[in-house]
Amino acid sequence: MDKVTIELTEYTKDSIDRKSKDSVSEILVCKTSAENSWVDVTGIHDPEVIREIGEFFGIHILNQEDIMNTDQRAKLDLSENGLYIVLQMLKYEEGKISSEQVSLWLTDHCLLSFQEIPGDVFDPVRERLQNPNSKARGREVDYLAIALLDTIIDNYVHILERFGEELEAIEEDLLEHTNNHQLLTINNYKRELHFLRRSVRPVRELVIQLQKAETTYLKGLNAPFVKDLSDHIIQAVDSVELYREMLNDLMNLHQSGTNNKQNEILKVLTVFSVVFIPLTFIAGVYGTNFEHIPELAQPYGYYIFWAAEVVIGIAMLVYFKSRNWL
Amino acid sequence: MDKVTIELTEYTKDSIDRKSKDSVSEILVCKTSAENSWVDVTGIHDPEVIREIGEFFGIHILNQEDIMNTDQRAKLDLSENGLYIVLQMLKYEEGKISSEQVSLWLTDHCLLSFQEIPGDVFDPVRERLQNPNSKARGREVDYLAIALLDTIIDNYVHILERFGEELEAIEEDLLEHTNNHQLLTINNYKRELHFLRRSVRPVRELVIQLQKAETTYLKGLNAPFVKDLSDHIIQAVDSVELYREMLNDLMNLHQSGTNNKQNEILKVLTVFSVVFIPLTFIAGVYGTNFEHIPELAQPYGYYIFWAAEVVIGIAMLVYFKSRNWL
Amino acid sequence: MDKVTIELTEYTKDSIDRKSKDSVSEILVCKTSAENSWVDVTGIHDPEVIREIGEFFGIHILNQEDIMNTDQRAKLDLSENGLYIVLQMLKYEEGKISSEQVSLWLTDHCLLSFQEIPGDVFDPVRERLQNPNSKARGREVDYLAIALLDTIIDNYVHILERFGEELEAIEEDLLEHTNNHQLLTINNYKRELHFLRRSVRPVRELVIQLQKAETTYLKGLNAPFVKDLSDHIIQAVDSVELYREMLNDLMNLHQSGTNNKQNEILKVLTVFSVVFIPLTFIAGVYGTNFEHIPELAQPYGYYIFWAAEVVIGIAMLVYFKSRNWL
Amino acid sequence: MDKVTIELTEYTKDSIDRKSKDSVSEILVCKTSAENSWVDVTGIHDPEVIREIGEFFGIHILNQEDIMNTDQRAKLDLSENGLYIVLQMLKYEEGKISSEQVSLWLTDHCLLSFQEIPGDVFDPVRERLQNPNSKARGREVDYLAIALLDTIIDNYVHILERFGEELEAIEEDLLEHTNNHQLLTINNYKRELHFLRRSVRPVRELVIQLQKAETTYLKGLNAPFVKDLSDHIIQAVDSVELYREMLNDLMNLHQSGTNNKQNEILKVLTVFSVVFIPLTFIAGVYGTNFEHIPELAQPYGYYIFWAAEVVIGIAMLVYFKSRNWL
Amino acid sequence: MDKVTIELTEYTKDSIDRKSKDSVSEILVCKTSAENSWVDVTGIHDPEVIREIGEFFGIHILNQEDIMNTDQRAKLDLSENGLYIVLQMLKYEEGKISSEQVSLWLTDHCLLSFQEIPGDVFDPVRERLQNPNSKARGREVDYLAIALLDTIIDNYVHILERFGEELEAIEEDLLEHTNNHQLLTINNYKRELHFLRRSVRPVRELVIQLQKAETTYLKGLNAPFVKDLSDHIIQAVDSVELYREMLNDLMNLHQSGTNNKQNEILKVLTVFSVVFIPLTFIAGVYGTNFEHIPELAQPYGYYIFWAAEVVIGIAMLVYFKSRNWL
């Protein structure tokens, strides 16, 4: 993408104003304004922009670097100027999970959010802000920050539910029949789950730190909402662990299925060969060139031979069937 | 289901009165009454009803949402208006475990319980309440709340015992013989155990929080009963972990059994083929057209040939038997 | 069993008196006596007896229930009237571990013990009590309680040692040869170990609580003896964990052994067949009816044929042997 | 290597001076100098040199030994004279990880570093020191120590990223085809990961101790930078654990792939044999010497025979194909 | 062994005196002497001797029993008379680890050590004591106790290093070829590692307790030396865990190797049989007795037949080779 885009939302209980800004200088007014401001920055590739914003809002130099390096583990840094939070926002499309790093900087009256690319999961929050009766409008920006975290974590739970449904579909498929493609699929899900786990688990620590953080930037009033975040992320981590076990079970199930199928085929083929072995032996006996083989000279010898062969073959099949080998 | 049903039970040491109520407004009197009240709400699909009750009894808005979302992890939320508890009540029918969410709201003189559908495990508590000599009648509603939790957890233990008996039945079955259907059964139990574990384990954390919770809504007098809850849920969690291991052992046992059975069959078939191989070879030798094969011209050649074949075949069988290959 | 039996032992530094009592009323004197008393109740099936004793000695109603329900997890309950301890006493006979629940109620000058059936591991304690020079005689009943726990835990260690010796015997057996019966044996030991573990592990928590319990019912003087209990139970739990790993190793060893044995057999049989395949082919060649096959007409053709067959067969065996396939 | 080399860097906000020193005596001036000094000692094989430096800077005798024994677990020792830190610096060349022990001794105005051999990862720090505007120049030597730790830990992350990329390459390779060489490769990576883990995990404890250490040798000002170290090392340890799981998955994948390939081959070969078995049987039938076999005398018998053989063979192939056995 | 031997070493900064004593009474003087005394008792089979020493030095009766029971878990008991430490001293000879229990009793000016049999790892300490310049001479007996623990733990590390080298040798051997003897070897190492782990892991807890123990018997001055003990034992425990994983990897590697080898053999044998199947079929065809088989009458029929057989056989081999089945 080419250009950093900045969206500034200023709101009070009674009014709301959302504007797109072209340059960093235009948003600086929000710091002194009495209104609550949400500055949503999309695009983190321009160090100059980040540095400019960072300096103005007092973001620690290390957190400025964190904003720009997009493979951060979710974490919370508390400094005297504000609260820095970073975590991964996930997208799940066509069996493939991708992540986009979201950084939040929470300071007096201002919440800054930094995203990598256009498109996010924050639309429900934007709609609630538009609604004059919503609680979000009447509260400080710390409530807004929690609302954003909540949509990200709810999205985890949503993705995990789809993930779980797909695993159950695979299981049902597996119980019906086995093929090599399933192994690739299971392996693919394992990989995606590693990815998910890497994004989701650190968020639990983040939320625990958030619960402990006593700071002027997070009002005590919001404790139940942080507890709610905590409930959701614990549920997400539980699901991740559950799906890991399910995937291992699926691997075992696939292995059992494959083995059983192969063994079944080999067994049938072996039984088939075994039935013919004595038949061929008998044919061999009457192919010997002994001078005195009385059966050979009998008028119906050949037909009796055929009859014996058929009887022996059928007897063997019946026997194998009775022992459950076919 | 169509309609929310509300059952109001008012009791003191000396009297008890149970009534079905049609509308929320009829139960509101219980808050100011001097008697203890148990309001049992069945049906949580009508947000209007929940909101009305919630507002009147001061249930936090997030807990109101928890009541209505039926996939909650067991938890306890302590607020200034009361104590919110949510957990899953289990049912075990025909090898299938299903869950129904139960929410409790414990406040001064009033206990509210919310269930999804008619039918629960609370009948023993209702009977004890009817009995004028029961301890439940003389105590506050916090004792009643513990009694309800106790019946739910006892039900877990009961289900786990049935589960354990069924696993032992499978094990005995497995030690006798192996078939593919057992794999499906074991897999099915694994799935049910995942479900059970997901419901039961968080309840342990809930009970630990309950033990720590120092609140006006839970009298110190009840500590031994909470300790009793704790003993039961720890026992339930122990069983869940034990059954997980047992299921893994059963999987291994099934795999061993299947492998041994298949190997046994293949071994028998192979031994059978091997016995015929030299016999067929000898027949082939006397089927060759060499001009001078002295055995062919002997008068009893054919009979000696047959005798040799039989002797060789039996010798091989005896040998394989002696090496324990049959 | 039919009847509850009660044995009352009263002792001071200078005297000891052991009597069998028929009814609960006869033991009640011990509470006011200046002597130390050990009341050993065998048989817990009569709720009336337990209730009567419980009320007299101030045992909490929940602990009365615990005494009668014989599947309790080991635990310690501290109340103002006394200290309640419950754990499982184990018996190991003919490869089968059975448990008997023992409850202790420790109060001023009195120790009550409750067993399910006659027969226990307490004889060494009884003998020490008879000895006027033993420390047990000069101390309070809390020392006696610790001595009883000590014999129970020592018995765990003793059983685990026998268990370990039997596992080593199985291992040696396995390294020599493999059979299906071993799988049943290993599986049986797994089941017994699950049982052992379920009884032994909670006792560790019990002892930790005992170390922490600051109570008038347990003198500080006894701290080294409780530490000693702790050392023994930690050793027992260590052994349990070790044996779990050993059993898993034995399972793997058995699987390897079985696979190797089966593969060995299949390999030998396959080599056997392979040796005959070209021999039979050659016999087939000389069984063809081509008009001009020069070998057939040679005077020693048949003998050369046999010689060639034998040479080829032996060459193949030598080759397979040299490649270590036989 | 032959000789210990010592590099002394003295710097203030305004000046910097780097010199190579030949003997220990030449560096002793730095202790009393007002400037910050970094003494970088390369070569730890000469106990005399270490003892001389150690005594002058007050390094504890045990830490002097730690400096010389090159298989130390990462750790931090706080004494009254200074702070001792030891950890392993890693190198990753041609699929082989090697380690070099780095010891740091942080005391007033002086930082000593000890390396085994020439060559390290500290060049970025040296460059920053040269830059008069860099933060490193204006701060005390504790900031320099953190900067050195940071480059070492960043190097871990860098190596782990390459490691991860190589594992993914192996996985893709595995999903395409399987060979025995892959097993060696996976095993080799397992060994390297054991090595990595042994070096990396203790560093996490080191950093935790660093965060807790309240000492005059580490200014509170640097807390965000230590937090940054902590974030990086946690990320590294996460990756190590992830790669362990991935390697286990790769092992399983390889095993599945190998099994499937072998089974595939065996299946094809078995089907091939099975097709010929009835054909050979029929040929055997018409090789018998019965006097009256009507088919033999028919003018087109031989051609009909061939046609029948071909039809039967094709029918079997079609059947096996339709059952997905080929 | 027959007799308890007692060695008494009395030392001050300036003098040292080592004597063998025949009876317990001769060592009793050391308690009142101003010098530091190390009483090294070899042989713990005589309860009378232990009781006599124990009473004189105030060793708790339970610790006296610990000294005599040689299967103690490493532990530390702090009493008012002194500090009791017990742990296992290991010996590694011919692939077999054996342990000898060492008890230490640390009290004012006296250190008692109890060993089972003659021969120990304490010679380096004895030599340091002989050296008048050694730190050990100038310090109290608590330093001596730490020095003894240090030699025991260093010996663990030494044994573990040899263990690790042997595991690497097995791994290299395994990567070259597989045989059944390796399985026995790996199993043997597993057993030895269980033993090692049982001895080594409790020592970590012992050292942690030692670090926490605030007692007059252990001077604060020695804290760095206890920290050093701690570093070494953590390293030992790390190695034990690493070797457990390595042994599991070796088991898997062996299993893979064995499977691959068996499969390889079966594959080659199967390919061999498959090549002959069509050849034998063709021979069978020309062994039929149809009256009109034109090929049979052709003058070079037999030679064409042979040529066709050889061409078909070679074509099959080439095809199998090209598909990488040989």
PDB file of N, CA and C in Angstrom, chain C residues 18 28 31 39 52-53 70 81 85 91 121 155 168 179 197 228 231 251 262 274 281 304 315 319:
ATOM      1  N   ARG C  18      -6.922 -52.130  77.530  1.00  0.00           N
ATOM      2  CA  ARG C  18      -7.624 -52.280  76.254  1.00  0.00           C
ATOM      3  C   ARG C  18      -8.859 -53.140  76.461  1.00  0.00           C
ATOM      4  N   LEU C  28     -18.350 -43.538  76.197  1.00  0.00           N
ATOM      5  CA  LEU C  28     -18.482 -42.086  76.353  1.00  0.00           C
ATOM      6  C   LEU C  28     -17.692 -41.576  77.543  1.00  0.00           C
ATOM      7  N   LYS C  31     -14.242 -39.449  77.324  1.00  0.00           N
ATOM      8  CA  LYS C  31     -14.076 -38.035  77.004  1.00  0.00           C
ATOM      9  C   LYS C  31     -13.680 -37.235  78.237  1.00  0.00           C
ATOM     10  N   VAL C  39     -10.223 -44.859  70.550  1.00  0.00           N
ATOM     11  CA  VAL C  39     -11.447 -45.604  70.293  1.00  0.00           C
ATOM     12  C   VAL C  39     -11.390 -46.103  68.857  1.00  0.00           C
ATOM     13  N   GLU C  52     -24.481 -41.275  66.710  1.00  0.00           N
ATOM     14  CA  GLU C  52     -24.386 -41.191  68.164  1.00  0.00           C
ATOM     15  C   GLU C  52     -22.968 -40.779  68.591  1.00  0.00           C
ATOM     16  N   ILE C  53     -21.968 -41.493  68.035  1.00  0.00           N
ATOM     17  CA  ILE C  53     -20.568 -41.160  68.354  1.00  0.00           C
ATOM     18  C   ILE C  53     -20.268 -39.741  67.903  1.00  0.00           C
ATOM     19  N   THR C  70     -17.619 -44.764  51.502  1.00  0.00           N
ATOM     20  CA  THR C  70     -16.285 -45.348  51.503  1.00  0.00           C
ATOM     21  C   THR C  70     -15.470 -45.065  50.248  1.00  0.00           C
ATOM     22  N   ASN C  81     -14.014 -28.379  66.843  1.00  0.00           N
ATOM     23  CA  ASN C  81     -14.101 -29.480  67.801  1.00  0.00           C
ATOM     24  C   ASN C  81     -12.975 -30.494  67.657  1.00  0.00           C
ATOM     25  N   ILE C  85      -9.506 -36.633  59.615  1.00  0.00           N
ATOM     26  CA  ILE C  85      -8.611 -37.106  58.556  1.00  0.00           C
ATOM     27  C   ILE C  85      -9.221 -38.364  57.956  1.00  0.00           C
ATOM     28  N   LYS C  91      -4.461 -52.928  50.662  1.00  0.00           N
ATOM     29  CA  LYS C  91      -4.079 -54.320  50.833  1.00  0.00           C
ATOM     30  C   LYS C  91      -3.672 -54.835  49.453  1.00  0.00           C
ATOM     31  N   VAL C 121      -3.556 -52.570  59.503  1.00  0.00           N
ATOM     32  CA  VAL C 121      -2.084 -52.575  59.538  1.00  0.00           C
ATOM     33  C   VAL C 121      -1.567 -51.946  60.836  1.00  0.00           C
ATOM     34  N   ASN C 155       2.916 -48.735  54.748  1.00  0.00           N
ATOM     35  CA  ASN C 155       2.329 -49.835  54.000  1.00  0.00           C
ATOM     36  C   ASN C 155       2.249 -49.511  52.505  1.00  0.00           C
ATOM     37  N   GLU C 168       9.852 -55.353  37.498  1.00  0.00           N
ATOM     38  CA  GLU C 168      11.175 -55.738  37.002  1.00  0.00           C
ATOM     39  C   GLU C 168      11.176 -57.185  36.521  1.00  0.00           C
ATOM     40  N   ASN C 179       4.875 -62.743  24.642  1.00  0.00           N
ATOM     41  CA  ASN C 179       3.622 -63.422  24.312  1.00  0.00           C
ATOM     42  C   ASN C 179       2.428 -62.548  24.668  1.00  0.00           C
ATOM     43  N   ARG C 197      -2.554 -44.916  42.515  1.00  0.00           N
ATOM     44  CA  ARG C 197      -2.302 -43.495  42.349  1.00  0.00           C
ATOM     45  C   ARG C 197      -3.451 -42.671  42.901  1.00  0.00           C
ATOM     46  N   ASP C 228       8.550 -36.398  58.742  1.00  0.00           N
ATOM     47  CA  ASP C 228       8.886 -37.768  58.391  1.00  0.00           C
ATOM     48  C   ASP C 228       7.783 -38.403  57.531  1.00  0.00           C
ATOM     49  N   ASP C 231       8.192 -37.024  54.097  1.00  0.00           N
ATOM     50  CA  ASP C 231       9.248 -37.681  53.322  1.00  0.00           C
ATOM     51  C   ASP C 231       8.762 -39.001  52.732  1.00  0.00           C
ATOM     52  N   MET C 251       5.027 -51.423  27.847  1.00  0.00           N
ATOM     53  CA  MET C 251       4.098 -51.513  26.713  1.00  0.00           C
ATOM     54  C   MET C 251       4.857 -51.389  25.395  1.00  0.00           C
ATOM     55  N   GLN C 262       6.937 -61.245  14.945  1.00  0.00           N
ATOM     56  CA  GLN C 262       6.100 -61.463  13.775  1.00  0.00           C
ATOM     57  C   GLN C 262       6.894 -61.235  12.492  1.00  0.00           C
ATOM     58  N   VAL C 274      10.653 -67.679  -1.527  1.00  0.00           N
ATOM     59  CA  VAL C 274      11.451 -67.070  -2.589  1.00  0.00           C
ATOM     60  C   VAL C 274      12.446 -68.063  -3.156  1.00  0.00           C
ATOM     61  N   PHE C 281      10.031 -72.454 -11.416  1.00  0.00           N
ATOM     62  CA  PHE C 281      10.041 -71.906 -12.779  1.00  0.00           C
ATOM     63  C   PHE C 281      10.821 -72.821 -13.722  1.00  0.00           C
ATOM     64  N   ILE C 304      21.210 -83.741 -14.244  1.00  0.00           N
ATOM     65  CA  ILE C 304      21.786 -82.395 -14.322  1.00  0.00           C
ATOM     66  C   ILE C 304      20.752 -81.368 -13.842  1.00  0.00           C
ATOM     67  N   ALA C 315      22.615 -71.714  -3.355  1.00  0.00           N
ATOM     68  CA  ALA C 315      23.226 -70.402  -3.617  1.00  0.00           C
ATOM     69  C   ALA C 315      22.337 -69.293  -3.064  1.00  0.00           C
ATOM     70  N   TYR C 319      23.226 -66.655  -0.135  1.00  0.00           N
ATOM     71  CA  TYR C 319      23.157 -65.217  -0.381  1.00  0.00           C
ATOM     72  C   TYR C 319      22.294 -64.526   0.692  1.00  0.00           C
TER      73      TYR C 319
END
